[in-house]
Short mmCIF file of C-alpha atoms in Angstrom, two decimals:
data_model
loop_
_atom_site.label_atom_id
_atom_site.label_comp_id
_atom_site.label_asym_id
_atom_site.label_seq_id
_atom_site.Cartn_x
_atom_site.Cartn_y
_atom_site.Cartn_z
CA MET A 4 40.31 40.52 205.78
CA ASN A 5 42.24 42.08 208.69
CA ASP A 6 39.25 41.84 211.03
CA LEU A 7 38.87 38.22 209.98
CA PHE A 8 42.52 37.48 210.78
CA ASP A 9 42.21 39.15 214.19
CA ARG A 10 39.19 37.01 214.99
CA LEU A 11 40.90 33.84 213.78
CA GLN A 12 44.01 34.55 215.84
CA THR A 13 41.83 35.12 218.91
CA LEU A 14 40.18 31.74 218.34
CA LYS A 15 43.58 30.06 217.87
CA ASP A 16 44.84 31.63 221.12
CA ARG A 17 41.75 30.33 222.92
CA TYR A 18 42.24 26.88 221.37
CA GLU A 19 45.80 26.70 222.68
CA GLU A 20 44.66 27.96 226.08
CA LEU A 21 42.04 25.19 226.20
CA GLY A 22 44.73 22.60 225.46
CA GLY A 23 46.59 23.77 228.55
CA LEU A 24 43.48 23.87 230.73
CA LEU A 25 42.52 20.31 229.81
CA SER A 26 45.89 19.14 231.17
CA ASP A 27 45.29 20.86 234.50
CA PRO A 28 44.59 18.31 237.30
CA ASP A 29 42.00 20.66 238.86
CA VAL A 30 40.07 20.77 235.59
CA ILE A 31 40.39 17.01 235.01
CA SER A 32 38.90 16.35 238.46
CA ASP A 33 35.91 18.63 237.68
CA THR A 34 33.90 16.44 235.29
CA LYS A 35 31.39 19.12 234.35
CA ARG A 36 34.02 21.74 233.55
CA PHE A 37 36.26 19.22 231.76
CA THR A 38 33.34 18.16 229.53
CA SER A 39 32.41 21.77 228.77
CA LEU A 40 35.97 22.78 227.86
CA SER A 41 36.47 19.62 225.77
CA LYS A 42 33.37 20.47 223.77
CA GLU A 43 34.53 24.08 223.29
CA MET A 44 37.89 22.85 222.03
CA ALA A 45 36.28 20.35 219.67
CA ASP A 46 34.03 23.11 218.27
CA LEU A 47 37.09 25.28 217.52
CA ARG A 48 39.29 22.52 216.04
CA GLU A 49 38.17 22.68 212.40
CA THR A 50 38.34 26.49 212.28
CA VAL A 51 41.86 26.54 213.78
CA GLU A 52 43.05 23.83 211.38
CA LYS A 53 41.72 25.81 208.39
CA TYR A 54 43.40 28.94 209.72
CA ASP A 55 46.74 27.12 209.98
CA GLN A 56 46.34 25.87 206.40
CA TYR A 57 45.50 29.41 205.29
CA LYS A 58 48.67 30.81 206.86
CA LYS A 59 50.82 28.15 205.20
CA VAL A 60 49.29 28.84 201.78
CA THR A 61 49.68 32.61 202.26
CA ASN A 62 53.38 32.16 203.11
CA LEU A 63 53.82 29.96 200.04
CA ILE A 64 52.25 32.65 197.83
CA LYS A 65 54.62 35.26 199.28
CA GLU A 66 57.65 33.02 198.65
CA ASP A 67 56.61 32.26 195.05
CA GLU A 68 56.00 35.94 194.30
CA GLU A 69 59.45 36.82 195.68
CA LEU A 70 60.99 34.00 193.66
CA LEU A 71 59.38 35.23 190.45
CA GLY A 72 60.96 38.63 191.08
CA GLU A 73 64.37 37.07 190.66
CA LYS A 74 66.09 35.97 187.48
CA LEU A 75 64.94 32.42 186.76
CA ASP A 76 65.36 30.09 183.83
CA ASP A 77 62.19 29.32 181.86
CA GLU A 78 61.58 25.95 183.52
CA MET A 79 61.88 27.29 187.08
CA ALA A 80 59.71 30.32 186.26
CA ALA A 81 57.02 28.06 184.79
CA MET A 82 57.07 25.83 187.90
CA ALA A 83 56.85 28.83 190.23
CA LYS A 84 53.93 30.32 188.26
CA GLU A 85 52.05 27.02 188.33
CA GLU A 86 52.59 26.63 192.07
CA LEU A 87 51.53 30.25 192.66
CA ALA A 88 48.32 29.79 190.68
CA GLU A 89 47.43 26.62 192.61
CA ALA A 90 48.20 28.31 195.93
CA LYS A 91 45.99 31.32 195.11
CA THR A 92 43.12 28.99 194.17
CA GLU A 93 43.60 27.10 197.43
CA ARG A 94 43.67 30.35 199.41
CA GLY A 95 40.40 31.50 197.86
CA LYS A 96 38.78 28.17 198.71
CA LEU A 97 40.03 28.34 202.30
CA GLU A 98 38.74 31.92 202.69
CA GLU A 99 35.21 30.81 201.76
CA GLU A 100 35.38 27.77 204.05
CA ILE A 101 36.60 29.91 206.95
CA LYS A 102 33.81 32.46 206.41
CA VAL A 103 31.26 29.67 206.71
CA LEU A 104 32.92 28.31 209.85
CA LEU A 105 32.78 31.80 211.42
CA LEU A 106 29.05 32.23 210.78
CA PRO A 107 27.01 32.53 214.00
CA LYS A 108 26.07 29.01 215.08
CA ASP A 109 22.61 27.96 216.13
CA PRO A 110 23.08 27.14 219.85
CA ASN A 111 20.79 24.14 219.42
CA ASP A 112 22.68 22.55 216.53
CA ASP A 113 24.48 19.93 218.62
CA LYS A 114 21.37 18.93 220.59
CA ASN A 115 19.21 15.84 220.41
CA ILE A 116 15.67 16.39 219.20
CA ILE A 117 12.09 15.51 219.89
CA MET A 118 10.24 15.05 216.61
CA GLU A 119 6.46 14.92 216.30
CA ILE A 120 4.84 13.64 213.10
CA ARG A 121 1.10 14.03 212.62
CA GLY A 122 -1.28 12.95 209.89
CA ALA A 123 -3.04 16.14 208.73
CA ALA A 124 -5.36 16.61 205.73
CA GLY A 125 -6.31 13.37 204.01
CA GLY A 126 -7.74 11.04 206.66
CA ASP A 127 -6.40 7.48 206.60
CA GLU A 128 -4.00 8.24 203.75
CA ALA A 129 -2.48 11.11 205.77
CA SER A 130 -1.91 8.77 208.71
CA LEU A 131 -0.23 6.23 206.40
CA PHE A 132 2.01 8.97 205.01
CA ALA A 133 2.90 10.00 208.58
CA SER A 134 3.99 6.39 209.11
CA ASP A 135 6.06 6.52 205.90
CA LEU A 136 7.78 9.72 207.09
CA PHE A 137 8.57 8.07 210.42
CA SER A 138 10.14 5.15 208.52
CA MET A 139 12.15 7.58 206.35
CA TYR A 140 13.57 9.44 209.35
CA ALA A 141 14.26 6.18 211.23
CA LYS A 142 16.31 4.87 208.29
CA TYR A 143 18.16 8.19 207.94
CA ALA A 144 18.91 8.15 211.68
CA GLU A 145 20.31 4.63 211.38
CA LYS A 146 22.63 5.76 208.56
CA GLN A 147 23.84 8.60 210.83
CA ASN A 148 24.43 6.20 213.73
CA TRP A 149 21.77 7.98 215.79
CA SER A 150 19.37 6.20 218.14
CA ILE A 151 15.59 6.56 218.17
CA GLU A 152 13.20 6.14 221.09
CA VAL A 153 9.45 6.31 220.49
CA LEU A 154 7.95 8.43 223.27
CA ASP A 155 4.29 8.23 222.31
CA LYS A 156 2.17 7.12 219.37
CA ASN A 157 -1.45 7.01 218.31
CA VAL A 158 -2.00 4.25 215.75
CA THR A 159 -4.99 4.41 213.37
CA GLU A 160 -7.15 1.48 212.30
CA VAL A 161 -5.33 1.26 208.95
CA GLY A 162 -1.93 0.99 210.63
CA GLY A 163 -0.81 4.59 210.17
CA PHE A 164 -0.05 7.22 212.78
CA LYS A 165 -2.47 9.90 213.80
CA GLU A 166 0.59 11.18 215.62
CA ILE A 167 3.92 9.85 216.85
CA ALA A 168 6.55 11.49 219.06
CA LEU A 169 10.14 10.30 219.10
CA LEU A 170 13.45 11.23 220.69
CA ILE A 171 16.48 11.11 218.37
CA ASN A 172 19.90 11.01 220.06
CA GLY A 173 23.27 11.47 218.37
CA ASP A 174 25.83 13.94 217.05
CA ASN A 175 24.44 17.25 215.71
CA VAL A 176 20.93 15.88 215.22
CA TYR A 177 19.19 19.25 215.37
CA SER A 178 21.62 20.83 212.88
CA LYS A 179 20.48 18.37 210.19
CA LEU A 180 16.81 17.79 210.97
CA LYS A 181 15.74 21.33 211.95
CA TYR A 182 14.84 22.01 208.31
CA GLU A 183 12.13 19.30 208.42
CA ASN A 184 9.71 21.58 210.31
CA GLY A 185 6.54 22.14 208.30
CA ALA A 186 3.89 20.49 206.14
CA HIS A 187 4.91 17.59 203.92
CA ARG A 188 2.56 16.87 201.00
CA VAL A 189 2.17 13.49 199.29
CA GLN A 190 0.63 12.81 195.88
CA ARG A 191 -0.12 9.15 195.19
CA VAL A 192 -2.85 6.57 194.63
CA PRO A 193 -4.04 5.43 198.08
CA VAL A 194 -4.32 1.69 198.74
CA THR A 195 -8.03 2.25 199.39
CA GLU A 196 -8.56 3.94 195.99
CA SER A 197 -10.15 1.46 193.57
CA ALA A 198 -10.38 3.86 190.60
CA GLY A 199 -6.64 4.53 190.55
CA ARG A 200 -6.94 8.28 191.10
CA VAL A 201 -4.06 10.26 192.58
CA HIS A 202 -4.93 11.88 195.92
CA THR A 203 -3.13 14.65 197.80
CA SER A 204 -2.62 14.36 201.56
CA THR A 205 -0.40 16.06 204.10
CA ALA A 206 1.45 15.30 207.30
CA THR A 207 3.15 17.82 209.55
CA VAL A 208 6.56 17.50 211.18
CA VAL A 209 7.68 19.41 214.27
CA VAL A 210 11.34 19.34 215.31
CA MET A 211 12.27 20.62 218.77
CA PRO A 212 15.64 20.54 220.57
CA GLU A 213 15.59 18.35 223.65
CA GLU A 214 15.85 20.58 226.69
CA GLU A 215 17.49 19.74 230.00
CA ASP A 216 16.66 21.25 233.40
CA VAL A 217 19.60 23.65 233.22
CA GLU A 218 18.41 25.09 229.89
CA ILE A 219 14.77 25.74 230.59
CA ASP A 220 13.30 26.43 234.00
CA ILE A 221 9.66 25.42 234.41
CA ASP A 222 8.13 26.30 237.76
CA PRO A 223 6.37 23.18 239.14
CA LYS A 224 3.52 25.48 240.20
CA ASP A 225 2.91 26.20 236.51
CA ILE A 226 2.19 22.54 235.76
CA ARG A 227 -1.11 20.78 236.46
CA VAL A 228 -0.83 16.99 236.51
CA ASP A 229 -3.86 14.73 236.07
CA VAL A 230 -3.70 10.93 236.26
CA TYR A 231 -6.26 8.57 234.78
CA ARG A 232 -6.67 5.02 233.58
CA SER A 233 -5.04 4.12 230.30
CA SER A 234 -7.29 3.15 227.43
CA GLY A 235 -6.77 0.54 224.75
CA ALA A 236 -5.07 -2.84 224.80
CA GLY A 237 -2.88 -3.81 227.69
CA GLY A 238 -4.73 -6.27 229.91
CA GLN A 239 -5.84 -5.98 233.51
CA HIS A 240 -2.91 -3.80 234.57
CA ILE A 241 -3.97 -0.94 232.30
CA ASN A 242 -7.66 -1.29 233.10
CA LYS A 243 -7.16 -1.15 236.89
CA THR A 244 -4.25 1.28 237.36
CA SER A 245 -4.28 5.07 236.93
CA SER A 246 -0.96 5.02 235.05
CA ALA A 247 -1.76 7.54 232.30
CA VAL A 248 -0.61 11.12 232.86
CA ARG A 249 -1.79 14.44 231.45
CA MET A 250 0.38 17.51 232.06
CA THR A 251 -0.81 21.05 231.37
CA HIS A 252 1.57 24.02 231.32
CA LEU A 253 -0.77 26.71 232.61
CA PRO A 254 1.00 29.86 231.23
CA THR A 255 0.97 28.55 227.64
CA GLY A 256 -1.93 26.08 227.70
CA ILE A 257 0.34 23.34 226.27
CA VAL A 258 -0.99 19.86 227.09
CA VAL A 259 0.90 16.56 226.93
CA ALA A 260 -0.85 13.24 227.55
CA MET A 261 1.16 10.04 227.98
CA GLN A 262 -0.14 6.52 228.45
CA ASP A 263 2.34 4.49 226.42
CA GLN A 264 4.31 3.18 229.42
CA ARG A 265 3.22 0.62 232.01
CA SER A 266 3.90 2.76 235.09
CA GLN A 267 2.76 6.22 236.05
CA GLN A 268 6.35 7.24 236.86
CA GLN A 269 7.56 6.28 233.37
CA ASN A 270 4.67 8.20 231.80
CA ARG A 271 5.48 11.22 233.99
CA GLU A 272 9.12 11.21 232.88
CA LYS A 273 8.29 10.98 229.19
CA ALA A 274 5.49 13.55 229.44
CA MET A 275 7.86 16.00 231.17
CA LYS A 276 10.50 15.47 228.45
CA ILE A 277 7.98 16.37 225.72
CA LEU A 278 6.48 19.23 227.75
CA LYS A 279 9.90 20.87 228.23
CA ALA A 280 10.61 20.66 224.52
CA ARG A 281 7.22 22.12 223.58
CA VAL A 282 7.45 24.98 226.09
CA TYR A 283 10.96 25.84 224.91
CA ASP A 284 9.75 25.64 221.32
CA TYR A 285 6.78 27.89 222.12
CA TYR A 286 8.90 30.68 223.56
CA SER A 287 11.73 30.37 221.01
CA SER A 288 9.15 30.48 218.17
CA LYS A 289 7.75 33.73 219.56
CA GLU A 290 11.28 35.18 219.55
CA GLN A 291 11.86 33.89 216.01
CA ASN A 292 8.61 35.48 214.79
CA GLU A 293 9.79 38.79 216.21
CA TYR A 294 13.15 38.32 214.50
CA ASP A 295 11.47 37.45 211.18
CA LYS A 296 9.59 40.74 211.19
CA ASN A 297 12.95 42.40 210.65
CA ARG A 298 14.55 39.80 208.41
CA LYS A 299 13.15 36.85 206.51
CA SER A 300 14.73 33.60 207.73
CA ALA A 301 16.99 31.89 205.23
CA VAL A 302 15.19 28.57 204.64
CA GLY A 303 11.47 29.26 204.79
CA THR A 304 9.65 30.76 207.73
CA GLY A 305 9.67 27.67 209.92
CA ASP A 306 5.89 28.02 210.11
CA ARG A 307 4.36 24.64 210.93
CA SER A 308 1.66 25.19 208.30
CA GLU A 309 4.18 26.12 205.59
CA ARG A 310 4.26 23.51 202.80
CA ILE A 311 7.92 22.70 202.56
CA ARG A 312 8.09 19.57 200.42
CA THR A 313 6.04 17.48 197.98
CA TYR A 314 6.49 13.74 197.48
CA ASN A 315 5.06 12.72 194.08
CA TYR A 316 4.95 8.92 193.87
CA PRO A 317 3.75 8.47 190.24
CA GLN A 318 6.72 10.52 189.00
CA ASN A 319 9.20 9.30 191.67
CA ARG A 320 9.83 12.99 192.41
CA VAL A 321 10.57 15.00 195.54
CA THR A 322 10.45 18.81 195.45
CA ASP A 323 11.61 21.09 198.26
CA HIS A 324 9.68 24.30 197.66
CA ARG A 325 11.88 26.51 199.84
CA ILE A 326 14.96 26.21 197.66
CA GLY A 327 13.42 24.99 194.38
CA LEU A 328 15.19 21.62 194.56
CA THR A 329 13.65 18.75 192.58
CA LEU A 330 15.06 15.22 192.67
CA ASN A 331 13.71 12.19 190.82
CA LYS A 332 14.82 9.92 193.65
CA LEU A 333 11.70 9.54 195.78
CA ASP A 334 12.25 5.80 196.28
CA ARG A 335 15.77 6.40 197.61
CA ILE A 336 14.75 9.38 199.76
CA MET A 337 11.93 7.40 201.39
CA ASN A 338 14.55 4.74 202.10
CA GLY A 339 16.38 7.25 204.29
CA GLU A 340 18.79 8.72 201.71
CA LEU A 341 18.14 12.31 202.76
CA GLU A 342 21.73 13.54 202.57
CA GLU A 343 21.38 15.33 199.21
CA VAL A 344 18.28 17.24 200.34
CA ILE A 345 19.67 18.17 203.76
CA ASP A 346 23.09 19.18 202.37
CA ALA A 347 21.37 21.45 199.82
CA LEU A 348 19.30 23.11 202.57
CA ILE A 349 22.38 23.67 204.75
CA LEU A 350 24.32 25.15 201.82
CA TYR A 351 21.42 27.46 200.92
CA ASP A 352 21.13 28.58 204.55
CA GLN A 353 24.87 29.30 204.76
CA THR A 354 24.86 31.21 201.46
CA LYS A 355 21.99 33.42 202.61
CA ALA A 356 23.68 34.01 205.96
CA LEU A 357 26.88 35.12 204.21
CA GLU A 358 24.89 37.48 201.99
CA ASN A 359 23.20 38.98 205.04
CA LEU A 360 26.57 39.55 206.74
CA GLN A 361 27.97 41.26 203.66
CA ASN A 362 24.90 43.52 203.43
CA GLU A 363 25.12 44.67 207.05
#
């Protein structure tokens, strides 16, 4: 534990240093630096608070052990033993919590995300399930006090989504929704099924951190932009104006088409937002694949084709195949009550990360 204490003390020293810096007029006048240091301090706060609690409990244990070495009457000895036992239990709990807090953090965890949901195998039923997943995530986002902006959508004749792209803004969005990457399978009787047979369909979910200019540099020369007339409903404005935009990132071949907005400039801005996220995701996925050759990732492979979860409507059951979790709460989960599933995935990920650290 000595190495752990040294690291914790270093973090506490930095935390106190940050407190001083944030009182410095020069820092306060530099908005960018002040914001960056405030975030760093906020990130350290919980770890430093746990460390302070740990030191207090450790001192209490030392005092109780010294007290028990003296001559005490039976009542005092019993009280000291009880307090010592409680303090040791508390210390053990704090040690585990601190270990988790010191795990390497995903640098994207506090970022907003771009999520893409697509109907996959299953035709109309897959598109309807994609719409149901969108509704589930929208309700979960509302419970988390996050905001959602639909960037693009392709609605099918039956009212489902062939695909929909959305931006979710809020605190630590990526840290909670990054586990949703993959293929989601539904088993239910489609509304179009007259014989009452259960069908299996799938929809895929892609979760990408939203990237700003400072975080990913795309050379304008690597982007080809084509403009064309929007199709579909929208009146004379859409029929006569080349407002739709198609952007192609030449090095990767990634294409983003946007025609959801009324003006070409709005479509350009939204297309660029999605393109940045996809390009970042493309390169980070290549790095992750290289990493996974050496060590299996904790919660699944992150492969977009990997079946991660099954939603069985007749049995009101949801199963997450990566961690073997089964809950007979499908109705509640589809209503946005995802906390139990996401918390279980985070805990599993942390447990595996701790095991990997201990094995190194």
